[in-house]
Coordinates of C-alpha atoms and ligand atoms in Angstrom, one line a residue:
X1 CA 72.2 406.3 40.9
X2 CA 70.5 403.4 42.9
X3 CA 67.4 404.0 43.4
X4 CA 67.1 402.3 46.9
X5 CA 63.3 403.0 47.3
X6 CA 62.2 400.6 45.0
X7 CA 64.8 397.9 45.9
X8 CA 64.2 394.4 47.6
X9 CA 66.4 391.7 48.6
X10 CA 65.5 389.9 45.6
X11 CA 65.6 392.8 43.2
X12 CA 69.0 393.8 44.5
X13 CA 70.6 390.6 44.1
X14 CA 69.8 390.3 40.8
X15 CA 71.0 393.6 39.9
X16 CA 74.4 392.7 42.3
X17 CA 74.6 389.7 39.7
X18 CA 73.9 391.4 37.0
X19 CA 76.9 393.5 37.4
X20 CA 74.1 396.7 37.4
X21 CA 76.1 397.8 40.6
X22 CA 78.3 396.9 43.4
X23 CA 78.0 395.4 47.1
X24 CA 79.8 398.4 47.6
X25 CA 77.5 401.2 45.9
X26 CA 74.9 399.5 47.8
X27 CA 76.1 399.9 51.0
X28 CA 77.4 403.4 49.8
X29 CA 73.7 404.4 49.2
X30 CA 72.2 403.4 52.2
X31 CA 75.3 404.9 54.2
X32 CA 74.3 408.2 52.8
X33 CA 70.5 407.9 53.0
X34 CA 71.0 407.0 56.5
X35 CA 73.0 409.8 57.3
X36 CA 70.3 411.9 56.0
X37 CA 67.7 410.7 58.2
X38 CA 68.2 408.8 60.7
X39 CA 69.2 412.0 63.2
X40 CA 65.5 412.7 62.7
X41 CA 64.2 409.2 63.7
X42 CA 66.5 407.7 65.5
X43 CA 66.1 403.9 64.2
X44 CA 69.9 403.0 64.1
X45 CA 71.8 403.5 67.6
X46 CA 74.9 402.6 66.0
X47 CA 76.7 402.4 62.1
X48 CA 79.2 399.8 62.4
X49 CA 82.7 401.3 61.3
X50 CA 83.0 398.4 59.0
X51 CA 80.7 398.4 56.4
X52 CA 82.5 399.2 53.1
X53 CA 84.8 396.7 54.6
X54 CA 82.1 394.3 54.5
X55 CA 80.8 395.5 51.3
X56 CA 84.1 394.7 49.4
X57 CA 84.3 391.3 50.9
X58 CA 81.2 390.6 49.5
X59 CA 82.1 392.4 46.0
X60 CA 84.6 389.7 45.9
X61 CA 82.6 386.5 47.0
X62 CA 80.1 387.7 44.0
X63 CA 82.8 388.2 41.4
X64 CA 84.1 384.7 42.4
X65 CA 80.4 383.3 41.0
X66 CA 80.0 381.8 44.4
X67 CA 77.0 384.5 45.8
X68 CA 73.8 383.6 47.8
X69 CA 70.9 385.7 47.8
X70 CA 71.7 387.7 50.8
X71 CA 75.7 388.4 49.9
X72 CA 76.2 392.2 49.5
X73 CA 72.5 392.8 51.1
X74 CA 72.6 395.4 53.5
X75 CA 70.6 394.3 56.8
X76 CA 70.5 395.8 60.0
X77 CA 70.1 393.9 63.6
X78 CA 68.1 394.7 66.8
X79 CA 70.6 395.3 70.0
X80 CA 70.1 392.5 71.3
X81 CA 72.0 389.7 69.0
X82 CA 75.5 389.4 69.8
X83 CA 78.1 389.7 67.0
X84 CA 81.4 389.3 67.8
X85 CA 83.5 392.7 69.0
X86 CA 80.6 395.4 68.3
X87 CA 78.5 396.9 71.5
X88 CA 75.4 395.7 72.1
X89 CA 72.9 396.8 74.5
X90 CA 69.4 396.1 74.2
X91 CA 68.9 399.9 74.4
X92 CA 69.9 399.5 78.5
X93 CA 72.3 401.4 80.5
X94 CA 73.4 398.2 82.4
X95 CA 75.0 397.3 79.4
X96 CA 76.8 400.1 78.1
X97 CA 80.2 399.7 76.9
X98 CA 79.4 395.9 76.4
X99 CA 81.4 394.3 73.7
X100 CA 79.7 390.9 72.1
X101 CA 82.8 388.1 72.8
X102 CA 81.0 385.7 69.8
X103 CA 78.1 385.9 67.3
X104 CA 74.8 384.7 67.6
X105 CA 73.6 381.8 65.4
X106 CA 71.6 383.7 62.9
X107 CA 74.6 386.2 62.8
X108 CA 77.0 383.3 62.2
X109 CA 74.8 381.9 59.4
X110 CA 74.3 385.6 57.8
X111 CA 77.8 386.0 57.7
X112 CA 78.6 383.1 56.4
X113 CA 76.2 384.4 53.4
X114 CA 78.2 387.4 53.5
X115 CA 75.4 390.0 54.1
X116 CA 76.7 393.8 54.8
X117 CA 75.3 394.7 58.9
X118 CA 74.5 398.0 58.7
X119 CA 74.2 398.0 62.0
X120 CA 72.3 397.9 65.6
X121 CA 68.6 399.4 66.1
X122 CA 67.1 400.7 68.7
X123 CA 64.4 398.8 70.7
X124 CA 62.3 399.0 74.2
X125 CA 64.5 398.1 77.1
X126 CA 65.6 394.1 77.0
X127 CA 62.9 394.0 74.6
X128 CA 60.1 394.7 77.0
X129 CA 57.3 397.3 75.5
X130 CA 55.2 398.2 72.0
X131 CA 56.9 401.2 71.2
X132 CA 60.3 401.9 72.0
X133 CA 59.7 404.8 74.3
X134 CA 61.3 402.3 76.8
X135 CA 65.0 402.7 75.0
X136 CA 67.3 404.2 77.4
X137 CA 68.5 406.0 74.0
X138 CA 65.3 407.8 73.1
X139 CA 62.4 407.1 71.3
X140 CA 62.2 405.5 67.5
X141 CA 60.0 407.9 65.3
X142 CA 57.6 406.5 63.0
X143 CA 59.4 407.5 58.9
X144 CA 55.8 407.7 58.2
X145 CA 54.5 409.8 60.6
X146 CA 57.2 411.4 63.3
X147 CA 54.6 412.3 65.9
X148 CA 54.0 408.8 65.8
X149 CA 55.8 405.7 67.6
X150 CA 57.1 403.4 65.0
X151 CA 56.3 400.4 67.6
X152 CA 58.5 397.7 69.7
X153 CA 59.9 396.6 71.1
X154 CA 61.5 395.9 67.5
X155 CA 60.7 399.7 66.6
X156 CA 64.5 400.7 65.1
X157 CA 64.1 397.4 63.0
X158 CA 61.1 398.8 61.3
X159 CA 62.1 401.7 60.8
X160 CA 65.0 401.1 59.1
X161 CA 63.2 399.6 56.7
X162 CA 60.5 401.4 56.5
X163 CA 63.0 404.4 56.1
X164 CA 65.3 402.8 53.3
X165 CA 67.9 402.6 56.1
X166 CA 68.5 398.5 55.1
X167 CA 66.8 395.9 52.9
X168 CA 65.7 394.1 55.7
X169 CA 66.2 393.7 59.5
X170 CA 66.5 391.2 62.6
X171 CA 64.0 392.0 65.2
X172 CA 62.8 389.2 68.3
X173 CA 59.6 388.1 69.4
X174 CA 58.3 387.3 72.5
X175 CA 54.9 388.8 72.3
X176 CA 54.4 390.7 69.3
X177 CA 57.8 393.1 68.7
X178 CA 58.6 391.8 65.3
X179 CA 54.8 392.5 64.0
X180 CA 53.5 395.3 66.1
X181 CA 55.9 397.4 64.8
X182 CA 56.2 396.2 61.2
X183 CA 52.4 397.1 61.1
X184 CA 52.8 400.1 62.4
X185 CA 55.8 400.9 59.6
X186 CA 53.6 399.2 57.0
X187 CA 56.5 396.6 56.2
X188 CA 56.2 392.4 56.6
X189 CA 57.3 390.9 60.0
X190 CA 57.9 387.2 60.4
X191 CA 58.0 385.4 63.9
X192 CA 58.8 382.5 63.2
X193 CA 57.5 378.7 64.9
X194 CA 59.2 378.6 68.5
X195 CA 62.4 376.9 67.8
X196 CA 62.6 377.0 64.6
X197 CA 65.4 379.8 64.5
X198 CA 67.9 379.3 67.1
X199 CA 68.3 381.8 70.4
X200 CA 71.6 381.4 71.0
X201 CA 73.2 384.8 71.1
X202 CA 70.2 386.3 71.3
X203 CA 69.3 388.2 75.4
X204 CA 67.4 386.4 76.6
X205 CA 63.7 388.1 77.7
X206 CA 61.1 385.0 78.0
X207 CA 63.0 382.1 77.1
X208 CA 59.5 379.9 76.4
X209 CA 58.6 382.5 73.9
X210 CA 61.6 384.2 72.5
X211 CA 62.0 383.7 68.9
X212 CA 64.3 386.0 65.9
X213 CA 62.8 387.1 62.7
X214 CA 62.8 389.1 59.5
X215 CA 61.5 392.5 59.0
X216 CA 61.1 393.5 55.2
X217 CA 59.5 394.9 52.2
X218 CA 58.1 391.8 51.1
X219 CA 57.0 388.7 51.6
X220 CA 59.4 386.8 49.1
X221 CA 62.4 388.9 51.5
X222 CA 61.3 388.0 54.3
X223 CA 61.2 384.4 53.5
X224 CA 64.8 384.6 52.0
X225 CA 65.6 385.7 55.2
X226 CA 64.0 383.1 57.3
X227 CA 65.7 379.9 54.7
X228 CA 68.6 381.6 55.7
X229 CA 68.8 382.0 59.5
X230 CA 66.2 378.7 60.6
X231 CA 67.7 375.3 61.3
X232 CA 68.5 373.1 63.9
X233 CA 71.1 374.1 66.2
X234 CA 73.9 372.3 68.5
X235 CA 73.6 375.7 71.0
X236 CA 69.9 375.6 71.8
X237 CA 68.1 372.8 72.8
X238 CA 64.8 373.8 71.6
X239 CA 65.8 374.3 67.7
X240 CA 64.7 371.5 65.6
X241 CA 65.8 370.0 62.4
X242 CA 65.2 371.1 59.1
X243 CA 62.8 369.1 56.8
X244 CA 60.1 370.2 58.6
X245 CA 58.7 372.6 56.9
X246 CA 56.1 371.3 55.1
X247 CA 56.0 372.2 51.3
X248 CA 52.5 373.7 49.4
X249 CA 50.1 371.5 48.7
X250 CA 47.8 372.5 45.8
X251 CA 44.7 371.8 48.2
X252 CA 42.3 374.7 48.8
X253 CA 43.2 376.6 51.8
X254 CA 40.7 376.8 54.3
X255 CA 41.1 379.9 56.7
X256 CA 39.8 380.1 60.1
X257 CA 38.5 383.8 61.6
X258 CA 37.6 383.9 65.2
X259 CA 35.3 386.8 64.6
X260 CA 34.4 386.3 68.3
X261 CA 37.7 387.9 69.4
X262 CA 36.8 390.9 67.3
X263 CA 34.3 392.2 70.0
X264 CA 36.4 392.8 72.8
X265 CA 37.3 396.4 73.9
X266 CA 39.9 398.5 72.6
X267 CA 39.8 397.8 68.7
X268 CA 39.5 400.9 66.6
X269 CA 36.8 400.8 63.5
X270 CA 38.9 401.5 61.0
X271 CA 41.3 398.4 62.0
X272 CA 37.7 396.2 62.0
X273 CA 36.8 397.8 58.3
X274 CA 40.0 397.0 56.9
X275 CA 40.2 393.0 58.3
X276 CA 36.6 392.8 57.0
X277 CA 37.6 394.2 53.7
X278 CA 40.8 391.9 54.5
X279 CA 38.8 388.7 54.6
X280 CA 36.6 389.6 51.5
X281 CA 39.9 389.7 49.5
X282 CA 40.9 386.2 50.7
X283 CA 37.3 384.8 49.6
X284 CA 37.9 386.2 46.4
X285 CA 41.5 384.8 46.0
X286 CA 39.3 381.4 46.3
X287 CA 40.4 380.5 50.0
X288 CA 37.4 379.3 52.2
X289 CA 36.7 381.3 54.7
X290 CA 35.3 379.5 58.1
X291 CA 34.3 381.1 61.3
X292 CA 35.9 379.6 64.1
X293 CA 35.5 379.3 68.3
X294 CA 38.7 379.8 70.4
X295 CA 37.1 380.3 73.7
X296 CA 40.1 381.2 76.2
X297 CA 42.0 383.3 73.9
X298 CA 40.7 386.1 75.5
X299 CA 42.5 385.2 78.5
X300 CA 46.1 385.1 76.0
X301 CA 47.4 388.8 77.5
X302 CA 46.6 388.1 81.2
X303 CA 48.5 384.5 80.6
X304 CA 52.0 386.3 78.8
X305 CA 51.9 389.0 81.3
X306 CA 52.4 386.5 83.8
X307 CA 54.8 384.1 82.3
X308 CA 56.8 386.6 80.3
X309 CA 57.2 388.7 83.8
X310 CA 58.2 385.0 85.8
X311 CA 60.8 384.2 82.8
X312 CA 61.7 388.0 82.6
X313 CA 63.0 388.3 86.8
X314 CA 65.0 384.9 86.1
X315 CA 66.7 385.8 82.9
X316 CA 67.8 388.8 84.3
X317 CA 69.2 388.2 87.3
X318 CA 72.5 388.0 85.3
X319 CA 73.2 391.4 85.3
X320 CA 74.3 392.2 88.5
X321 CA 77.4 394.6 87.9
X322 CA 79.7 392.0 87.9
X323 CA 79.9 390.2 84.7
X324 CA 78.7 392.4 82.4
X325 CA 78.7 396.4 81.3
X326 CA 77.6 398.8 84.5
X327 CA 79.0 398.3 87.5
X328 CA 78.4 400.8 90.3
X329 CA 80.6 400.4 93.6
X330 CA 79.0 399.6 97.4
X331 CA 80.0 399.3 100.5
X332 CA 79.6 395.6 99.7
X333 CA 78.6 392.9 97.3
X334 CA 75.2 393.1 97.7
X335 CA 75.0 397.2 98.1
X336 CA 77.4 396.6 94.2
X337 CA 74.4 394.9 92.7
X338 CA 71.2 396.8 94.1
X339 CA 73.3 399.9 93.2
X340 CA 74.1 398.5 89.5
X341 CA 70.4 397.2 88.9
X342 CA 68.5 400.4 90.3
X343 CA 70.8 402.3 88.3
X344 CA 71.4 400.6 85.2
X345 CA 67.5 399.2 84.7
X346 CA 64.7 401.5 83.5
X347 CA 61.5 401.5 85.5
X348 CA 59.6 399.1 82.7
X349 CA 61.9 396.4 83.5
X350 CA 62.5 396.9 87.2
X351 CA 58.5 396.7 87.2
X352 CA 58.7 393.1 85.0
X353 CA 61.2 392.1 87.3
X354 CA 58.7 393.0 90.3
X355 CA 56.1 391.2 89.2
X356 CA 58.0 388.3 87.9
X357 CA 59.6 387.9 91.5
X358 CA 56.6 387.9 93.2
X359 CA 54.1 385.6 90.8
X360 CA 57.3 383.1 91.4
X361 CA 57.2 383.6 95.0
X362 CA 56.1 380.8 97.3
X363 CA 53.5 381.8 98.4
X364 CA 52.0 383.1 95.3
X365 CA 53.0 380.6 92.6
X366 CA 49.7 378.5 92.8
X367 CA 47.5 381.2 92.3
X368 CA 49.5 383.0 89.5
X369 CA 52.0 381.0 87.6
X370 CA 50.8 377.5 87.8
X371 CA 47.6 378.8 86.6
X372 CA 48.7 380.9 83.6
X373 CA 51.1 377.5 82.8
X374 CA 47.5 375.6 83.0
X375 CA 45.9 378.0 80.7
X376 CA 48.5 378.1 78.5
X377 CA 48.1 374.3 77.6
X378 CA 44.5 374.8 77.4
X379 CA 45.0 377.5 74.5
X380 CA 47.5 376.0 72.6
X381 CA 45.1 373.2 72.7
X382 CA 42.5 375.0 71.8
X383 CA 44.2 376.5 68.7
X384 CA 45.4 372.5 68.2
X385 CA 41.5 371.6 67.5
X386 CA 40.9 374.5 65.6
X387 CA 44.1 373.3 63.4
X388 CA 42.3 369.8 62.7
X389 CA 39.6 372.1 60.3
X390 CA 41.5 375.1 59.3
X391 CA 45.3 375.6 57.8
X392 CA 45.5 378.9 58.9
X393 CA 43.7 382.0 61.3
X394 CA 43.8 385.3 60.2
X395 CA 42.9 388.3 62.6
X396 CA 44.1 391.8 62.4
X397 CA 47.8 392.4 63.9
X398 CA 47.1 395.6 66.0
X399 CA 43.9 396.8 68.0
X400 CA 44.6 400.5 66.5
X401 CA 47.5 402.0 64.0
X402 CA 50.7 403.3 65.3
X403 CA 49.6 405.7 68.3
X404 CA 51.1 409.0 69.3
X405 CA 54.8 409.3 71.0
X406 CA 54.2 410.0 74.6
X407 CA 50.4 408.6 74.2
X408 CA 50.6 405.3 76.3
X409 CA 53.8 405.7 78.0
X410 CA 52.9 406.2 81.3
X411 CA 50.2 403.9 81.1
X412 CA 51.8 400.8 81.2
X413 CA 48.3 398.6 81.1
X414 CA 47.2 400.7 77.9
X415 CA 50.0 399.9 76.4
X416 CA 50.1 395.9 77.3
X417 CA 46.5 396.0 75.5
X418 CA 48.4 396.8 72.1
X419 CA 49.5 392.9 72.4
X420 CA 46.1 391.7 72.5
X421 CA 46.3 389.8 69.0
X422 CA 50.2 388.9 69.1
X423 CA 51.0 386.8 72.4
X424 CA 48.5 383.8 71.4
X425 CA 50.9 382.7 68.7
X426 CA 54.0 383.6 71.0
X427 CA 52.2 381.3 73.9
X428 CA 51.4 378.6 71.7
X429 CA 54.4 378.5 69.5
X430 CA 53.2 378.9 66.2
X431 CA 54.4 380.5 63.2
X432 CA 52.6 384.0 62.4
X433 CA 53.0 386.8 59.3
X434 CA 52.5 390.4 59.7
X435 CA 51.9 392.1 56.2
X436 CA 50.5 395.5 55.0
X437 CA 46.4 395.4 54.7
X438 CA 46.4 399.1 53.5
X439 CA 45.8 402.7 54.9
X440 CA 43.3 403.8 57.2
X441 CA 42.3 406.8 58.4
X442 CA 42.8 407.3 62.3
X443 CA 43.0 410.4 64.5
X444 CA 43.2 412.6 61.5
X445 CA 46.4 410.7 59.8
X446 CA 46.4 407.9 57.0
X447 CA 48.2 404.8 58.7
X448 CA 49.0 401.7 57.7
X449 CA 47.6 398.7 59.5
X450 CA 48.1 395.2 59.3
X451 CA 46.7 391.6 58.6
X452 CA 48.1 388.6 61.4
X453 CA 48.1 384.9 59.3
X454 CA 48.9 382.2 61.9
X455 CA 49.8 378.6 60.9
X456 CA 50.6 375.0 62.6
X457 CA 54.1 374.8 63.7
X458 CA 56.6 374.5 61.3
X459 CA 54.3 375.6 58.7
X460 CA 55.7 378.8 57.8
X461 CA 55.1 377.7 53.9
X462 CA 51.7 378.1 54.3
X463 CA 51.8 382.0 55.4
X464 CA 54.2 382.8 52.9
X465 CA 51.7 380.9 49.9
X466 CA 48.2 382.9 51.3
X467 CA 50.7 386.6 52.2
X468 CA 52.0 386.0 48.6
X469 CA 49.0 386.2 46.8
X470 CA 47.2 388.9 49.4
X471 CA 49.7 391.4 48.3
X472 CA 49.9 389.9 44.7
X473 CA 53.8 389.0 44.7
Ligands
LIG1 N1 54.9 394.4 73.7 C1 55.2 393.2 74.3 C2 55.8 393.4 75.6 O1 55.9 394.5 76.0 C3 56.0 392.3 73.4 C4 57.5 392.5 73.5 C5 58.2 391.5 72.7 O2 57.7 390.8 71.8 N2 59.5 391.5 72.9 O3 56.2 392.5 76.3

């Protein structure tokens, strides 16, 4: 028997080398434990029929000495990263019945590893929400707690995880959905430095803030992951090359905490204990700790929710009944595509794609987008100075744990607040780590919450050194 609970991507592959068991006992055990829960919590929307398939192929690659780290590894992907012939939907009506016609980059380059998709999780609506009660496919429960949202909008990503459904996970993030939710699973979630992993096949939400990235047990996985699917790439114009990650240097890490941001409404005690019991941890792992000053972060949530909308209403004007999935007949072409959009989009992202519409509009662009592009600037510059003196910023990942289902969801500014430590790094570019800080206690539960690193761009090396040694791997 495997005993998939204790299993990593780097344990596994050993063990898959080792001869210990097969690719295809692997898959075979995570086939079966998904069967057994995922009715319950609804994290996959889909099993591809293919798996054992995939699992002998890579039996075979591994037999021929020729393995990776990530061949037989059974990973799941969010809905919303093509690969070629399965559905995908990003948990929307307008795009049921949609089959992918070619595979996204960091598909290509998985497969090219030979790694077993399990296959697609659920997610908020084109990515758009913190706790995918905005699936058209029902809600993701959290494994740890199943009156509890497991987050978004990468909430079946986490959960699969977090469940033993896969040894790691795609998610995307434009805001927050790769960490929110691996906090609120108590797993690691990587979003990675804008560009640095290619978009291409990936749906498109904010195009300026979009990035893929791992979700996983650990740190070392989720870096395994990330070697694997980053690089520069022919298909998206804002990838850049490899080389520039920067390796460790054996200097003494200086960390930067903005303790200023700590005061503003909304954060839960028990997430402020736990980053102050956090930051003690880092002193005693002999990093310097420094207090730093970034004065318009504050201003980071109304800035996304004004871009992110603007980029939102553009990206999907696509679906209009005719190219893809849905299409519901009119009298005429027009009445085809309200008919297909009202229909076929959920009321989050007709909202986005209100608000979008009109901070775009002529008459209103001045006083809402070109300001939000201006403040943007002035926060990534911001973080820029704060970068000359520190290598990294820590703050907490999440104002509160996972909520309750049904808690926020009809309070869609409530919910936007959830964000409130995610979309700086998403509107500056820069790469940021989501790891397990421990358990609180919160609303009567014992929750996991999590610790936010931020780094320069392109230094991802840097918050996989400092995650490393928080969680001793
Ligand atoms: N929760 C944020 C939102 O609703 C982030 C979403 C994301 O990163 N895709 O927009």
């Amino acid at each position: 028997m495997i005993d998939i609970t204790t299993l990593t991507i780097a344990t596994a592959h050993t063990h898959l080398i080792n001869k210990d068991f097969f690719a295809r006992d692997l898959a075979e055990a995570y086939l079966a434990e998904i069967k057994k829960t995922n009715g319950d919590i609804n994290a996959y929307l889909e099993i591809y029929d293919d798996v054992l398939a995939q699992a002998d192929n890579a039996d075979k690659i591994i037999a021929s000495g020729t393995a990776t780290l990530l061949t037989g590894i059974p990973i799941a992907l969010k809905d919303n990263l093509l690969i070629t012939g399965k559905h995908v939907t990003s948990a929307s009506k307008i795009l049921e019945g949609y089959v992918a016609p070619y595979d996204a980059t960091v598909v290509d380059k998985l497969k090219k590893e030979h790694v077993v998709f399990l296959g697609r999780t659920n997610m908020d609506e084109f990515a758009m929400g913190g706790s995918t009660e905005n699936s058209a496919f029902g809600v993701t429960k959290n494994p740890l707690d199943m009156t509890r949202v497991a987050g978004g909008s990468s909430g079946g990503s986490a959960a699969v995880v977090a469940m033993n459904g896969a040894l790691g996970a795609l998610g995307s993030d434009t805001g927050g959905s790769v960490r929110e939710p691996a906090t609120f699973c108590g797993v690691v979630g990587l979003k990675p430095t804008y560009g640095g992993v290619s978009r291409h096949g990936l749906m498109a939400m904010g195009s300026s803030l979009d990035v893929i990235g791992p979700i996983t047990k650990t740190v070392t996985d989720a870096e395994i992951l990330f070697n694997a699917i980053k690089g520069q790439d022919m298909f998206d114009s804002t990838t850049y090359p490899d080389g520039q990650y920067p390796q460790n240097t054996n200097k003494k890490l200086v960390i930067g905490v903005p303790y200023h941001i700590l005061e503003q409404e909304g954060i839960d005690q028990s997430v402020r204990d736990n980053f102050t019991e956090s930051i003690k941890k880092l002193e005693q792992l002999g990093y310097e700790i420094q207090d730093i000053s970034l004065p318009n972060i504050g201003y980071s949530l109304a800035v996304y929710y004004i871009l992110m909308p603007a980029e939102v209403s553009s990206n999907l004007a696509r679906f209009d009944g005719i190219k893809y999935g849905l299409h519901v007949d009119g009298d005429n072409l027009l009445q085809d595509y309200l008919k297909t959009r009202a229909q076929g989009f959920g009321p989050e992202v007709r909202r986005r794609i209100l608000i979008g519409t009109y901070v775009l509009s002529a008459g209103y662009h001045d006083a809402y987008y070109n300001k939000a592009i201006l403040l943007r600037q002035k926060i990534s510059d911001e973080f820029a100075h704060a970068f000359q003196k520190v290598d990294a910023i820590v703050t907490p990942t999440t104002p509160t744990p996972s909520f309750k289902i049904g808690e926020k969801a009809h309070d869609p500014l409530s919910m936007y607040l959830a964000d409130i430590f995610t979309v700086p790094a998403n509107i500056v570019g820069i790469p940021a780590i989501s790891i397990p800080s421990g358990m609180v206690t919160y609303e009567g539960s014992t929750l996991p919450v999590g610790l936010q690193i931020m780094a320069p761009h392109a230094h991802e090396s840097v918050l996989f050194e400092i995650s490393k040694k928080f969680l001793g791997e």
